[in-house]
Each structure stands twice: as structure tokens, then as C-alpha cells.
Tab-separated table of N, CA and C in Angstrom:
chain	number	residue	atom	x	y	z
A	1	MET	N	-67.995	-13.465	-35.271
A	1	MET	CA	-67.456	-14.525	-34.475
A	1	MET	C	-65.996	-14.776	-34.825
A	2	MET	N	-65.711	-14.631	-36.088
A	2	MET	CA	-64.357	-14.832	-36.548
A	2	MET	C	-63.425	-13.786	-35.935
A	3	LYS	N	-63.910	-12.574	-35.801
A	3	LYS	CA	-63.095	-11.510	-35.215
A	3	LYS	C	-62.823	-11.807	-33.750
A	4	LEU	N	-63.788	-12.339	-33.046
A	4	LEU	CA	-63.630	-12.663	-31.642
A	4	LEU	C	-62.592	-13.763	-31.471
A	5	LEU	N	-62.611	-14.757	-32.347
A	5	LEU	CA	-61.641	-15.847	-32.301
A	5	LEU	C	-60.224	-15.335	-32.586
A	6	VAL	N	-60.083	-14.452	-33.570
A	6	VAL	CA	-58.772	-13.869	-33.891
A	6	VAL	C	-58.254	-13.058	-32.724
A	7	VAL	N	-59.102	-12.272	-32.107
A	7	VAL	CA	-58.696	-11.454	-30.960
A	7	VAL	C	-58.296	-12.354	-29.798
A	8	ALA	N	-59.010	-13.423	-29.555
A	8	ALA	CA	-58.699	-14.344	-28.458
A	8	ALA	C	-57.353	-15.014	-28.702
A	9	VAL	N	-57.085	-15.434	-29.935
A	9	VAL	CA	-55.802	-16.058	-30.247
A	9	VAL	C	-54.668	-15.056	-30.082
A	10	LEU	N	-54.850	-13.833	-30.540
A	10	LEU	CA	-53.810	-12.812	-30.393
A	10	LEU	C	-53.534	-12.497	-28.927
A	11	VAL	N	-54.585	-12.417	-28.125
A	11	VAL	CA	-54.404	-12.150	-26.695
A	11	VAL	C	-53.662	-13.311	-26.046
A	12	ALA	N	-53.987	-14.543	-26.427
A	12	ALA	CA	-53.313	-15.715	-25.869
A	12	ALA	C	-51.838	-15.711	-26.251
A	13	LEU	N	-51.547	-15.432	-27.510
A	13	LEU	CA	-50.150	-15.372	-27.952
A	13	LEU	C	-49.391	-14.254	-27.242
A	14	LEU	N	-50.055	-13.134	-27.096
A	14	LEU	CA	-49.421	-12.001	-26.407
A	14	LEU	C	-49.129	-12.355	-24.958
A	15	ALA	N	-50.060	-13.044	-24.296
A	15	ALA	CA	-49.860	-13.438	-22.901
A	15	ALA	C	-48.716	-14.430	-22.781
A	16	LEU	N	-48.619	-15.389	-23.701
A	16	LEU	CA	-47.541	-16.376	-23.652
A	16	LEU	C	-46.181	-15.750	-23.936
A	17	SER	N	-46.140	-14.849	-24.895
A	17	SER	CA	-44.860	-14.214	-25.201
A	17	SER	C	-44.456	-13.223	-24.119
A	18	ALA	N	-45.430	-12.596	-23.472
A	18	ALA	CA	-45.116	-11.660	-22.393
A	18	ALA	C	-44.513	-12.387	-21.211
A	19	GLU	N	-44.935	-13.637	-20.978
A	19	GLU	CA	-44.392	-14.406	-19.870
A	19	GLU	C	-42.926	-14.757	-20.113
A	20	SER	N	-42.554	-14.970	-21.346
A	20	SER	CA	-41.164	-15.306	-21.637
A	20	SER	C	-40.237	-14.106	-21.482
A	21	PHE	N	-40.768	-12.907	-21.531
A	21	PHE	CA	-39.966	-11.698	-21.351
A	21	PHE	C	-39.912	-11.239	-19.901
A	22	ARG	N	-40.434	-12.043	-19.005
A	22	ARG	CA	-40.469	-11.660	-17.608
A	22	ARG	C	-39.040	-11.627	-17.056
A	23	VAL	N	-38.702	-10.577	-16.361
A	23	VAL	CA	-37.360	-10.410	-15.790
A	23	VAL	C	-37.324	-11.115	-14.443
A	24	VAL	N	-36.329	-11.931	-14.281
A	24	VAL	CA	-36.170	-12.647	-13.033
A	24	VAL	C	-35.586	-11.690	-12.000
A	25	ARG	N	-36.254	-11.595	-10.891
A	25	ARG	CA	-35.765	-10.717	-9.833
A	25	ARG	C	-34.612	-11.396	-9.123
A	26	GLN	N	-33.604	-10.594	-8.858
A	26	GLN	CA	-32.481	-11.117	-8.100
A	26	GLN	C	-32.671	-10.694	-6.659
A	27	ALA	N	-32.677	-11.675	-5.811
A	27	ALA	CA	-32.877	-11.375	-4.398
A	27	ALA	C	-31.629	-10.687	-3.857
A	28	GLU	N	-31.842	-9.567	-3.225
A	28	GLU	CA	-30.718	-8.867	-2.632
A	28	GLU	C	-30.305	-9.609	-1.373
A	29	GLU	N	-29.018	-9.884	-1.311
A	29	GLU	CA	-28.524	-10.598	-0.149
A	29	GLU	C	-28.348	-9.613	0.995
A	30	GLU	N	-28.868	-9.994	2.108
A	30	GLU	CA	-28.704	-9.165	3.294
A	30	GLU	C	-27.306	-9.394	3.840
A	31	GLN	N	-26.582	-8.305	4.023
A	31	GLN	CA	-25.243	-8.437	4.578
A	31	GLN	C	-25.362	-8.523	6.086
A	32	GLY	N	-24.696	-9.493	6.618
A	32	GLY	CA	-24.691	-9.650	8.061
A	32	GLY	C	-23.736	-8.677	8.706
A	33	THR	N	-23.778	-8.642	10.009
A	33	THR	CA	-22.920	-7.731	10.765
A	33	THR	C	-21.449	-8.074	10.557
A	34	LEU	N	-21.135	-9.362	10.543
A	34	LEU	CA	-19.752	-9.784	10.358
A	34	LEU	C	-19.229	-9.389	8.979
A	35	THR	N	-20.070	-9.510	7.969
A	35	THR	CA	-19.668	-9.120	6.623
A	35	THR	C	-19.425	-7.617	6.539
A	36	LYS	N	-20.274	-6.842	7.173
A	36	LYS	CA	-20.092	-5.382	7.172
A	36	LYS	C	-18.798	-4.994	7.872
A	37	ILE	N	-18.545	-5.632	9.013
A	37	ILE	CA	-17.326	-5.323	9.762
A	37	ILE	C	-16.094	-5.728	8.958
A	38	THR	N	-16.144	-6.897	8.347
A	38	THR	CA	-15.016	-7.380	7.545
A	38	THR	C	-14.747	-6.451	6.371
A	39	ASP	N	-15.806	-6.019	5.691
A	39	ASP	CA	-15.634	-5.102	4.565
A	39	ASP	C	-15.039	-3.774	5.020
A	40	LYS	N	-15.486	-3.280	6.163
A	40	LYS	CA	-14.969	-2.019	6.687
A	40	LYS	C	-13.488	-2.131	7.046
A	41	VAL	N	-13.121	-3.255	7.684
A	41	VAL	CA	-11.717	-3.457	8.063
A	41	VAL	C	-10.849	-3.569	6.819
A	42	LYS	N	-11.339	-4.290	5.804
A	42	LYS	CA	-10.581	-4.422	4.561
A	42	LYS	C	-10.382	-3.073	3.891
A	43	SER	N	-11.422	-2.248	3.860
A	43	SER	CA	-11.285	-0.935	3.225
A	43	SER	C	-10.333	-0.031	4.013
A	44	LEU	N	-10.393	-0.086	5.343
A	44	LEU	CA	-9.470	0.712	6.160
A	44	LEU	C	-8.027	0.243	5.965
A	45	TYR	N	-7.825	-1.077	5.911
A	45	TYR	CA	-6.488	-1.628	5.691
A	45	TYR	C	-5.946	-1.199	4.334
A	46	GLN	N	-6.783	-1.291	3.304
A	46	GLN	CA	-6.340	-0.909	1.961
A	46	GLN	C	-5.995	0.582	1.904
A	47	GLY	N	-6.799	1.402	2.575
A	47	GLY	CA	-6.501	2.831	2.626
A	47	GLY	C	-5.185	3.118	3.329
A	48	THR	N	-4.926	2.384	4.414
A	48	THR	CA	-3.677	2.560	5.148
A	48	THR	C	-2.478	2.153	4.301
A	49	VAL	N	-2.609	1.034	3.599
A	49	VAL	CA	-1.514	0.567	2.743
A	49	VAL	C	-1.259	1.563	1.616
A	50	ASP	N	-2.315	2.091	1.028
A	50	ASP	CA	-2.148	3.074	-0.050
A	50	ASP	C	-1.468	4.342	0.458
A	51	THR	N	-1.869	4.805	1.642
A	51	THR	CA	-1.267	6.005	2.215
A	51	THR	C	0.211	5.782	2.520
A	52	ALA	N	0.530	4.632	3.120
A	52	ALA	CA	1.930	4.332	3.441
A	52	ALA	C	2.763	4.224	2.169
A	53	SER	N	2.217	3.612	1.150
A	53	SER	CA	2.946	3.503	-0.119
A	53	SER	C	3.204	4.886	-0.719
A	54	GLY	N	2.230	5.770	-0.607
A	54	GLY	CA	2.416	7.130	-1.098
A	54	GLY	C	3.515	7.856	-0.344
A	55	TYR	N	3.544	7.679	0.988
A	55	TYR	CA	4.601	8.298	1.788
A	55	TYR	C	5.977	7.749	1.407
A	56	LEU	N	6.068	6.431	1.237
A	56	LEU	CA	7.350	5.835	0.860
A	56	LEU	C	7.814	6.329	-0.503
A	57	ASP	N	6.893	6.461	-1.434
A	57	ASP	CA	7.269	6.973	-2.752
A	57	ASP	C	7.776	8.407	-2.674
A	58	SER	N	7.133	9.229	-1.840
A	58	SER	CA	7.587	10.619	-1.713
A	58	SER	C	8.940	10.697	-1.014
A	59	ILE	N	9.189	9.798	-0.055
A	59	ILE	CA	10.483	9.781	0.629
A	59	ILE	C	11.579	9.319	-0.329
A	60	ARG	N	11.270	8.317	-1.143
A	60	ARG	CA	12.254	7.852	-2.117
A	60	ARG	C	12.583	8.947	-3.125
A	61	GLY	N	11.622	9.794	-3.405
A	61	GLY	CA	11.851	10.896	-4.328
A	61	GLY	C	12.830	11.909	-3.771
A	62	LEU	N	12.931	12.004	-2.449
A	62	LEU	CA	13.865	12.949	-1.833
A	62	LEU	C	15.294	12.418	-1.779
A	63	LYS	N	15.499	11.153	-2.103
A	63	LYS	CA	16.817	10.504	-2.104
A	63	LYS	C	17.486	10.594	-0.733
A	64	LEU	N	16.707	10.346	0.326
A	64	LEU	CA	17.245	10.413	1.679
A	64	LEU	C	18.228	9.285	1.954
A	65	GLU	N	18.021	8.147	1.328
A	65	GLU	CA	18.922	7.025	1.551
A	65	GLU	C	20.333	7.359	1.068
A	66	GLU	N	20.420	7.978	-0.098
A	66	GLU	CA	21.724	8.365	-0.638
A	66	GLU	C	22.380	9.427	0.240
A	67	LYS	N	21.584	10.360	0.728
A	67	LYS	CA	22.121	11.404	1.601
A	67	LYS	C	22.619	10.816	2.912
A	68	ALA	N	21.900	9.826	3.448
A	68	ALA	CA	22.324	9.186	4.692
A	68	ALA	C	23.621	8.412	4.486
A	69	LYS	N	23.763	7.738	3.350
A	69	LYS	CA	25.008	7.020	3.056
A	69	LYS	C	26.181	7.982	2.952
A	70	ASN	N	25.969	9.102	2.280
A	70	ASN	CA	27.046	10.094	2.152
A	70	ASN	C	27.418	10.679	3.504
A	71	LEU	N	26.421	10.948	4.351
A	71	LEU	CA	26.678	11.485	5.682
A	71	LEU	C	27.481	10.485	6.511
A	72	TYR	N	27.105	9.210	6.449
A	72	TYR	CA	27.838	8.174	7.181
A	72	TYR	C	29.280	8.076	6.691
A	73	LYS	N	29.460	8.100	5.382
A	73	LYS	CA	30.800	7.978	4.810
A	73	LYS	C	31.676	9.153	5.236
A	74	ASP	N	31.143	10.374	5.152
A	74	ASP	CA	31.918	11.554	5.544
A	74	ASP	C	32.232	11.550	7.035
A	75	THR	N	31.256	11.185	7.855
A	75	THR	CA	31.455	11.168	9.302
A	75	THR	C	32.486	10.126	9.700
A	76	SER	N	32.387	8.944	9.098
A	76	SER	CA	33.368	7.901	9.443
A	76	SER	C	34.768	8.299	8.993
A	77	LEU	N	34.900	8.995	7.881
A	77	LEU	CA	36.215	9.458	7.426
A	77	LEU	C	36.803	10.465	8.405
A	78	VAL	N	35.993	11.395	8.860
A	78	VAL	CA	36.462	12.403	9.817
A	78	VAL	C	36.820	11.759	11.144
A	79	LEU	N	35.966	10.851	11.631
A	79	LEU	CA	36.254	10.198	12.906
A	79	LEU	C	37.499	9.327	12.829
A	80	THR	N	37.712	8.672	11.710
A	80	THR	CA	38.921	7.870	11.541
A	80	THR	C	40.167	8.749	11.596
A	81	THR	N	40.105	9.881	10.945
A	81	THR	CA	41.253	10.799	10.936
A	81	THR	C	41.571	11.291	12.341
A	82	TYR	N	40.536	11.755	13.070
A	82	TYR	CA	40.777	12.279	14.414
A	82	TYR	C	41.153	11.178	15.394
A	83	SER	N	40.633	9.973	15.225
A	83	SER	CA	41.032	8.882	16.133
A	83	SER	C	42.481	8.483	15.875
A	84	ASP	N	42.925	8.532	14.617
A	84	ASP	CA	44.341	8.255	14.316
A	84	ASP	C	45.251	9.309	14.939
A	85	ILE	N	44.846	10.565	14.870
A	85	ILE	CA	45.631	11.643	15.486
A	85	ILE	C	45.696	11.445	16.995
A	86	ALA	N	44.561	11.113	17.611
A	86	ALA	CA	44.542	10.906	19.070
A	86	ALA	C	45.397	9.706	19.449
A	87	ARG	N	45.370	8.633	18.677
A	87	ARG	CA	46.179	7.449	18.955
A	87	ARG	C	47.675	7.790	18.863
A	88	ASP	N	48.055	8.566	17.863
A	88	ASP	CA	49.458	8.977	17.741
A	88	ASP	C	49.893	9.838	18.916
A	89	GLN	N	49.049	10.746	19.358
A	89	GLN	CA	49.381	11.597	20.501
A	89	GLN	C	49.562	10.770	21.774
A	90	ILE	N	48.667	9.798	21.969
A	90	ILE	CA	48.779	8.956	23.170
A	90	ILE	C	50.051	8.105	23.094
A	91	TYR	N	50.331	7.566	21.942
A	91	TYR	CA	51.542	6.745	21.767
A	91	TYR	C	52.796	7.561	22.073
A	92	HIS	N	52.880	8.769	21.526
A	92	HIS	CA	54.068	9.598	21.753
A	92	HIS	C	54.123	10.115	23.172
A	93	PHE	N	53.006	10.240	23.851
A	93	PHE	CA	53.014	10.673	25.235
A	93	PHE	C	53.651	9.597	26.125
A	94	PHE	N	53.302	8.316	25.867
A	94	PHE	CA	53.809	7.228	26.711
A	94	PHE	C	55.198	6.735	26.272
A	95	TYR	N	55.516	6.777	24.999
A	95	TYR	CA	56.759	6.184	24.514
A	95	TYR	C	57.729	7.203	23.936
A	96	SER	N	57.604	8.427	24.276
A	96	SER	CA	58.522	9.441	23.726
A	96	SER	C	59.859	9.435	24.419
A	97	HIS	N	59.991	8.883	25.619
A	97	HIS	CA	61.223	8.904	26.392
A	97	HIS	C	62.216	7.867	25.930
A	98	GLN	N	61.853	6.952	25.132
A	98	GLN	CA	62.771	5.877	24.745
A	98	GLN	C	63.614	6.305	23.632
């Protein structure tokens, strides 16, 4: 009888301690249609921004801005020179008789 009582107490203790180790289930939240669409748009936007940033970084690596500034400077210098020559020719054409 003593063995039966010991076994019953051990089973009771085991049952009580097993209940305290029970893992609480986390309910999975169902994503609605709006949430899915919003997540998709956000991911597409982020991908687009990342791609554009990569393109800008590669363009900056080519130093196109500096090349464009140099081209503008050289072109304006040449055009200024030729416009001055043309202005002098026109002036001497009209006022050479005086």
C-alpha cells in the first residue's frame, strides 16, 4: 500500500510539474489582403531605391560630372574666342571707312 501511495504522489507531482512546462502556442496572425499588398509595395519600392542607388554610385565612379564641367569650360572658351573674332570682323566691316 505504501508503494501505491508513493507512486500516486510521484505521478501527481509529475503531472503538476509537466503543466508548468507547457509551451504557450502563439496564434499565427492571418495577414489580410491589404497587409500583403502593402508589404509587396514596400519591398518593390526598397528594391527600386537600392537599384537606383547602385546606378548612381557607379555613375559617380566614372566622374562624369567632372568631365561635363571640363567640356563646358572648354566649349565656352572656344565659343568666346570665335564670337570675339566674329564681332571684330563685323565691326571692321561697318566702320572701316572712317
